[in-house]
Amino acid sequence: MGRPMTDTQFHPTACNLCYANCGVLVQLDDTGTQIVKVRGDKAHPISKGYTCNKAARINYYQNGKDRLTAPLRRRKDGSFEEIDWDTAIAEVAGGFSKIKREFGGDKIMYYGGGGQGNHLGGAYSGSVRQALGMKYQSNALAQEKTGKAWTAQRVLGGGWHGDFENCDVAVIVGKNPWQSNGMQRARVVMRDISKASDRTLIVMDPRLSETAELADIHLPVKPGTDVWCIMALLGYMVQNGLANIDWIHANTTGYERILNQLKEADVEAYAAFSGINMTLIIQAAEALASTDKIGVYEDLGIEMAPYSTLCTYLNMLIFLIPGSFGNEGGMHLTTGLANVTEGSGTGASAIDEEGYEKGYKTTPVTGARIINGLMPCNSIPEEILADHPDRFRAMLVESANPAHSLADSQKFREAFEALDFLVVIDVAMTETAMLADYILPASSQYEKYEATFFPHEFPENFFHLRKPMIEPKPGTLAEPEMHARLVEELGVFEDGELTTLSDAASYGLDTFSVAMQEAMLSNPKIAHYLPYVLYRTLGPSLPDGAAAAAGLWGLCSRLAVSNPEAVRAAGHEGEGMSLGNNLFQSILNSPSGLIILKLAVGDASQWRHANRKINLLMGEMSDEIDYLKQFKLPERTDEFPLVLSAGERRLYTANTVVRDPDWMKSNNPASLFVHPSDAAKLGIEEAGRANLVTKRGKAQVLVELDDRLQEGSIALPNGLGLVYPNAKGENEQFGVAPNELTDLDDRDPWFGTPWHKFVRARLEAI
Ligand SMILES: Nc1nc2c(c(=O)[nH]1)N[C@H]1C(S)=C(S)[C@@H](COP(=O)(O)OP(=O)(O)OC[C@H]3O[C@@H](n4cnc5c(=O)[nH]c(N)nc54)[C@H](O)[C@@H]3O)O[C@H]1N2
Ligand SMILES: Nc1nc2c(c(=O)[nH]1)N[C@H]1C(S)=C(S)[C@@H](COP(=O)(O)OP(=O)(O)OC[C@H]3O[C@@H](n4cnc5c(=O)[nH]c(N)nc54)[C@H](O)[C@@H]3O)O[C@H]1N2
Ligand code: SF4
Ligand SMILES: [Mo]
C-alpha cells in the first residue's frame, strides 16, 4: 500500500457480487477511494474479460454509507459506543472466555466465514475457534448446498461440476444463470449453447426465466414437482434402451435398486403430475442419450424446494445414466486449492449393506444432521432457544447476515437476543450487527488481500489472490489480523515460542518449509493453530504486505503432495516441497489469477472412492423414491392458495453485499411478480400495492405483472428490505425482506434446507 494512485492506472481485482468472482480491472478517482471505472480483465485465466451488468457497480459496496469505521460496544440502552481496538479485542476475548469457563467452549457457535468474494479471513478464524474450544458452526451453504454435498460425497466421493464450454447437452435445473451467473461467463456460455444447432440447452424451471427463453427444451414443471419430472426423464431412458447400461455396469456399484426403481417408475403419471407433456420428456431423454458430453447445473430452484436432497441425487443420474462422467465435455469431480463445499463429511461410522448411513454427527440439542462440520441453518434458533443444558450461549458471526438471510427472521432475532454474548465481524452495519454486543469493523475486499475457494473448473482450475488497491478505511482491520490478536489475547503461545519459524521465514520459503516440518513434529500446538502460526511467522516476510496470504502456503504444499502431476501439468515446476513453494510464489506473483492445476481427462485413478467406482446405492434416497408414488407435496389451502418463490435473483440483487438501494438505479427489482390472471382475479393492477401474507408474516408489496410465471405462482427478489440511511440520514427499508415471511419448519427432512421456493402465501388487494 501507499503507492501513488493515478487516475490512469487500472488495478486487477475481482467482482465480489456473486461466486463467479470475474476478474476485473478497476480505476480509482484521484483521491484513491472511489471506484470510477470497472472493466473485465482479459488476463484472468477463466473469466477472460467477461462481466455481467453488476460489476460496474462495485463502488456501491466499497463506499456504502453504512460502512463501519470503529469497533462498537452495545450499551445497556441498546445504542452503540465506539471503542478502541485494544479494548475491543480484550473484551471480546474476555466475553467468550467467560462463556467457555461457565458453560464450555462448545456452547459458542461460529457462523459465516465468508460470502461471495471473501474466504481468506474466515480461514484464520479456525485458530480462534481452536483456542476457545468451539465445536459447532454453520454458514449459508447449510441452507442450500448440504443436501448436494451429502449425495455427491456418497455417490461420487466429492463435488461435481460440468464443462459447459464443451458439453453437447446442458441441463440447467432450478437455476437462472442469465441473472445469477455463478458459473463462469454464464451469459456467453448459455447463448453459445442456445445458438449452436448441434448443442442442446435443457432448462427445468416453472417460470420462463431469461435462461429458459434461450432453451431448446424448456421443462416448465409445476413448482416443487421437479422430482417427478426427473424420475419420468430417467425412467423413460431406462425403460426405452436409452441408458448406457454397459457404462453403468463397468463404472458403478450398487446400481440394482435404483435401476429397478427407474424400470418400474410410472413415467406417464410422473410427467403428468409435474405438468410436463410426454413429448418434451422424450425429446429431453433422446438428447441426453445422443451424447456422453453432458453438463448439469442445479441451484436454488430445487435446492430450496421440497424433495431437494432427492432431486440432487437424481440430478447426478442425469449424467451418470448416459455415462457422462470423467470424460471430455462431461461431468467431473472438483479439485482445487481448497473447496468450501467439501469437507469432513457426515462422520458416519458405517454405511450398511443396504446403503444406509449409521452413526453420523448431530447437533447437541435437536439431533439434526451435520455435514462438513455445518449444522442446518434452520436448526440454529432451536439450538439457542431450547431449555436444554447444551444450548448455545454465544455466537461469533463473521461476514454473514443471518438475521436477514436465514428463514424466519423474527425467530432469529429472538434467538440472537437470547444469547449471552454475540460478536459480529462485518464491513457494514447489518441487520445482524444491530443485535450484537460487539461489532468488529473489517476492511473491505478492495482494501485487503482476498480470495475465494469457489473455483472448480475442469480440466484446468484457477486461483485468484487479489491485492488491495484502496487504503483501508480508518478504524478497520483485515480479519486475519483480528483473529491473530484474539489468539494472542487468549494467550495460546508463549513469547518467543514461534521465533525460530519467523527467523526461518526471513531466509525464504525453502528454509521455512524445513523449519515448519521440524516445528510441527516438536510442537503439536503448531498444527492445531496453523493459520495463526503461518500468519505471524511467514506472513511478515511476504512481499507487499501480503501476510494474509500466508495461509495459502499450507494449501499449496498440500496440493503439491496430493496432486503433483496436475500441478506440474499447469506449468509449475519442482517436486515435493519445492513444487508447493513454486506454486505459492506464482500465486503471489499473479495479480489477475493463474491456472494452478491441469487434471488428466478420463483418469479414473482420480475417482475418490477406494474402489475407484461410483456408488449409486443410497438407501435413504431409494426409500424416498418409493414414497413418490404417494404424490405428496406440502398442501396449498384456501387460506394460502399461492406458491411464493421467496428470493429470486434479478438484474440488481447481490444477496446483502450491496446495501445501498441506489445501485439499482431506474430498474425496480423490488416488486413482487404476479401472473396477470391471478392479479385480475384479486383486483390488483400493474404497479398496484397488495398485502402478501404467509403463515409467518405479512408485508406490503409493489406488484408487477409477469406472464412468464405460472398461474398460482408469485416471486419476490432476494436480499432486499435492508435497513439503509436515506438522504436525510434516517434509516429506511427498501423492498421486502423475504425471510420475514418464511418459516423454520418448512424444510427438507435430511439437512434442513429451507423451502424458500415453495412458500405458501396469499395476496390481498389494498
Ligand atoms: N443477481 C444475483 N446473482 C446472484 C445472487 C444474487 O443475489 N443476485 N446470489 C448468488 C447466490 S448466493 C446463489 S446461491 C445463486 C442462486 O442462483 P439461482 O438458483 O439461479 O437463483 P434463483 O433466482 O433464486 O432461483 C433460480 C430459479 O429457480 C426457479 N424456481 C423456482 N421454483 C422452482 C421449482 O420448484 N423448480 C425449479 N426447477 N425451479 C424453480 C426460479 O424461477 C428461478 O428462475 O445466485 C448467485 N448469483
Ligand atoms: N428467502 C431467501 N433467503 C435467502 C435466499 C433466498 O433465495 N431466499 N438465498 C440464500 C443464499 S443462497 C445465500 S448464499 C444467503 C447469503 O446470506 P449471507 O451468507 O448471510 O450473506 P450475504 O448476504 O452474502 O452477505 C454477506 C455479509 O458479508 C459482509 N461483507 C462483505 N464483505 C466483507 C468482508 O470483506 N469482511 C466481512 N467481515 N464482511 C464482509 C456484508 O456486509 C454482508 O453482511 O442468503 C440466503 N437467504
Ligand atoms: S456479479 Fe458475478 S458474473 Fe457478474 S461480474 Fe460480478 S462476479 Fe461476474
Ligand atoms: Mo447462495
CSV table of C-alpha atoms in Angstrom, one decimal, residues 363-551:
chain,number,residue,atom,x,y,z
A,363,THR,CA,-26.3,-31.1,16.8
A,364,PRO,CA,-26.3,-31.1,20.6
A,365,VAL,CA,-30.0,-30.1,21.3
A,366,THR,CA,-32.2,-31.2,18.4
A,367,GLY,CA,-30.1,-34.0,16.9
A,368,ALA,CA,-30.1,-32.5,13.4
A,369,ARG,CA,-27.6,-34.0,11.0
A,370,ILE,CA,-24.2,-32.2,10.5
A,371,ILE,CA,-22.2,-32.4,7.3
A,372,ASN,CA,-18.8,-31.0,6.5
A,373,GLY,CA,-19.0,-29.5,10.0
A,374,LEU,CA,-22.0,-27.5,9.2
A,375,MET,CA,-25.3,-27.7,11.1
A,376,PRO,CA,-28.6,-26.8,9.3
A,377,CYS,CA,-29.2,-23.1,9.4
A,378,ASN,CA,-32.9,-23.8,10.1
A,379,SER,CA,-31.9,-25.5,13.3
A,380,ILE,CA,-29.9,-22.6,14.8
A,381,PRO,CA,-32.7,-20.8,16.7
A,382,GLU,CA,-33.9,-24.1,18.2
A,383,GLU,CA,-30.4,-24.9,19.4
A,384,ILE,CA,-30.3,-21.5,21.1
A,385,LEU,CA,-33.8,-21.1,22.5
A,386,ALA,CA,-34.3,-24.6,23.8
A,387,ASP,CA,-34.5,-25.2,27.6
A,388,HIS,CA,-31.6,-27.6,27.4
A,389,PRO,CA,-28.2,-27.7,29.2
A,390,ASP,CA,-26.3,-27.9,25.9
A,391,ARG,CA,-27.9,-25.0,24.2
A,392,PHE,CA,-25.7,-22.4,22.5
A,393,ARG,CA,-24.9,-19.4,24.7
A,394,ALA,CA,-22.8,-17.2,22.5
A,395,MET,CA,-22.0,-16.7,18.8
A,396,LEU,CA,-19.3,-15.3,16.6
A,397,VAL,CA,-20.7,-14.2,13.2
A,398,GLU,CA,-18.3,-13.3,10.5
A,399,SER,CA,-19.1,-11.9,7.1
A,400,ALA,CA,-22.7,-13.0,7.1
A,401,ASN,CA,-26.1,-11.5,7.8
A,402,PRO,CA,-28.1,-14.4,9.3
A,403,ALA,CA,-30.7,-12.2,10.9
A,404,HIS,CA,-31.7,-11.3,7.4
A,405,SER,CA,-30.7,-14.2,5.2
A,406,LEU,CA,-31.9,-17.2,7.1
A,407,ALA,CA,-35.5,-18.4,7.3
A,408,ASP,CA,-37.8,-16.7,9.8
A,409,SER,CA,-36.0,-13.5,10.7
A,410,GLN,CA,-38.3,-13.0,13.7
A,411,LYS,CA,-37.2,-16.2,15.3
A,412,PHE,CA,-33.5,-15.4,14.6
A,413,ARG,CA,-33.9,-12.0,16.2
A,414,GLU,CA,-35.4,-13.7,19.2
A,415,ALA,CA,-32.6,-16.3,19.3
A,416,PHE,CA,-29.8,-13.7,19.0
A,417,GLU,CA,-31.3,-11.6,21.8
A,418,ALA,CA,-31.4,-14.7,23.9
A,419,LEU,CA,-27.7,-15.3,23.6
A,420,ASP,CA,-25.4,-14.2,26.4
A,421,PHE,CA,-22.8,-12.9,24.0
A,422,LEU,CA,-22.9,-12.0,20.3
A,423,VAL,CA,-20.0,-10.7,18.3
A,424,VAL,CA,-20.3,-9.7,14.6
A,425,ILE,CA,-17.4,-9.0,12.2
A,426,ASP,CA,-18.6,-7.1,9.1
A,427,VAL,CA,-17.8,-4.2,6.8
A,428,ALA,CA,-21.3,-2.6,7.3
A,429,MET,CA,-24.0,-2.1,9.9
A,430,THR,CA,-26.2,-5.1,9.0
A,431,GLU,CA,-29.4,-6.4,10.5
A,432,THR,CA,-27.3,-8.9,12.4
A,433,ALA,CA,-24.7,-6.4,13.6
A,434,MET,CA,-27.5,-4.3,15.1
A,435,LEU,CA,-28.2,-7.2,17.5
A,436,ALA,CA,-24.6,-7.7,18.6
A,437,ASP,CA,-22.8,-6.9,21.9
A,438,TYR,CA,-19.7,-6.1,20.0
A,439,ILE,CA,-19.1,-5.2,16.3
A,440,LEU,CA,-15.7,-5.5,14.8
A,441,PRO,CA,-15.3,-3.5,11.6
A,442,ALA,CA,-13.5,-5.2,8.7
A,443,SER,CA,-11.6,-3.6,5.8
A,444,SER,CA,-13.4,-4.2,2.6
A,445,GLN,CA,-12.5,-6.7,-0.1
A,446,TYR,CA,-10.8,-4.0,-2.1
A,447,GLU,CA,-8.7,-2.8,0.9
A,448,LYS,CA,-7.0,-6.1,1.8
A,449,TYR,CA,-5.8,-9.3,0.3
A,450,GLU,CA,-8.7,-11.5,-0.6
A,451,ALA,CA,-9.6,-14.8,-2.4
A,452,THR,CA,-12.3,-17.4,-2.6
A,453,PHE,CA,-12.2,-21.2,-2.6
A,454,PHE,CA,-15.1,-21.4,-5.1
A,455,PRO,CA,-13.2,-22.2,-8.3
A,456,HIS,CA,-14.0,-25.7,-9.5
A,457,GLU,CA,-13.2,-25.6,-13.2
A,458,PHE,CA,-12.1,-28.6,-15.1
A,459,PRO,CA,-9.7,-29.8,-16.5
A,460,GLU,CA,-7.8,-26.6,-15.7
A,461,ASN,CA,-8.6,-24.9,-12.4
A,462,PHE,CA,-7.5,-21.5,-11.3
A,463,PHE,CA,-6.9,-19.4,-8.2
A,464,HIS,CA,-7.0,-15.7,-7.8
A,465,LEU,CA,-5.3,-13.9,-4.9
A,466,ARG,CA,-6.5,-10.3,-5.1
A,467,LYS,CA,-4.3,-7.4,-4.0
A,468,PRO,CA,-5.6,-4.4,-2.1
A,469,MET,CA,-5.8,-1.3,-4.1
A,470,ILE,CA,-7.6,1.2,-1.7
A,471,GLU,CA,-6.3,2.3,1.7
A,472,PRO,CA,-8.3,0.6,4.4
A,473,LYS,CA,-10.9,2.8,5.9
A,474,PRO,CA,-9.5,4.2,9.1
A,475,GLY,CA,-10.5,2.2,12.2
A,476,THR,CA,-10.9,-1.1,10.2
A,477,LEU,CA,-8.7,-4.2,10.3
A,478,ALA,CA,-8.5,-7.2,8.0
A,479,GLU,CA,-9.9,-10.4,9.6
A,480,PRO,CA,-6.6,-12.3,9.7
A,481,GLU,CA,-5.2,-9.5,12.0
A,482,MET,CA,-8.3,-9.5,14.2
A,483,HIS,CA,-8.1,-13.3,14.6
A,484,ALA,CA,-4.4,-13.1,15.3
A,485,ARG,CA,-5.0,-10.5,18.0
A,486,LEU,CA,-7.7,-12.6,19.6
A,487,VAL,CA,-5.5,-15.7,19.6
A,488,GLU,CA,-2.8,-13.6,21.3
A,489,GLU,CA,-5.2,-12.2,23.8
A,490,LEU,CA,-6.3,-15.7,24.7
A,491,GLY,CA,-2.7,-16.5,25.5
A,492,VAL,CA,-2.2,-19.5,23.3
A,493,PHE,CA,1.6,-19.2,22.6
A,494,GLU,CA,4.4,-18.1,24.9
A,495,ASP,CA,6.5,-15.1,24.0
A,496,GLY,CA,9.3,-16.4,21.7
A,497,GLU,CA,7.6,-19.7,21.0
A,498,LEU,CA,7.5,-19.0,17.3
A,499,THR,CA,10.7,-17.1,16.9
A,500,THR,CA,12.6,-20.0,15.1
A,501,LEU,CA,9.9,-20.1,12.5
A,502,SER,CA,9.8,-16.3,12.0
A,503,ASP,CA,13.6,-16.3,11.6
A,504,ALA,CA,13.5,-19.2,9.1
A,505,ALA,CA,10.8,-17.3,7.1
A,506,SER,CA,13.2,-14.4,6.6
A,507,TYR,CA,15.6,-16.8,4.8
A,508,GLY,CA,13.0,-17.7,2.2
A,509,LEU,CA,10.4,-20.4,1.6
A,510,ASP,CA,12.7,-23.4,1.3
A,511,THR,CA,14.2,-22.7,4.7
A,512,PHE,CA,10.8,-22.0,6.1
A,513,SER,CA,9.4,-25.3,4.8
A,514,VAL,CA,12.1,-27.3,6.5
A,515,ALA,CA,11.7,-25.4,9.8
A,516,MET,CA,8.0,-25.8,9.6
A,517,GLN,CA,8.3,-29.6,9.3
A,518,GLU,CA,10.6,-29.8,12.3
A,519,ALA,CA,8.4,-27.4,14.3
A,520,MET,CA,5.2,-29.4,13.7
A,521,LEU,CA,6.9,-32.5,15.0
A,522,SER,CA,8.3,-30.9,18.1
A,523,ASN,CA,5.3,-28.7,19.0
A,524,PRO,CA,1.9,-30.2,18.3
A,525,LYS,CA,0.2,-26.9,19.0
A,526,ILE,CA,1.6,-25.6,15.7
A,527,ALA,CA,-0.5,-27.9,13.6
A,528,HIS,CA,-3.6,-27.0,15.7
A,529,TYR,CA,-3.1,-23.3,15.2
A,530,LEU,CA,-1.6,-23.5,11.7
A,531,PRO,CA,-3.4,-20.4,10.1
A,532,TYR,CA,-2.4,-18.2,13.0
A,533,VAL,CA,1.2,-19.5,13.1
A,534,LEU,CA,1.6,-19.0,9.3
A,535,TYR,CA,0.2,-15.5,9.5
A,536,ARG,CA,2.5,-14.4,12.3
A,537,THR,CA,5.7,-16.2,11.1
A,538,LEU,CA,5.6,-16.5,7.3
A,539,GLY,CA,3.3,-13.5,6.9
A,540,PRO,CA,5.6,-10.6,7.8
A,541,SER,CA,8.3,-11.8,5.3
A,542,LEU,CA,5.9,-11.9,2.3
A,543,PRO,CA,6.3,-9.0,-0.1
A,544,ASP,CA,3.8,-6.1,-0.5
A,545,GLY,CA,2.2,-6.7,2.9
A,546,ALA,CA,0.7,-10.0,1.8
A,547,ALA,CA,0.7,-11.5,5.3
A,548,ALA,CA,-2.9,-12.6,4.8
A,549,ALA,CA,-1.8,-14.9,2.0
A,550,ALA,CA,0.4,-16.9,4.4
A,551,GLY,CA,-2.3,-19.5,5.0
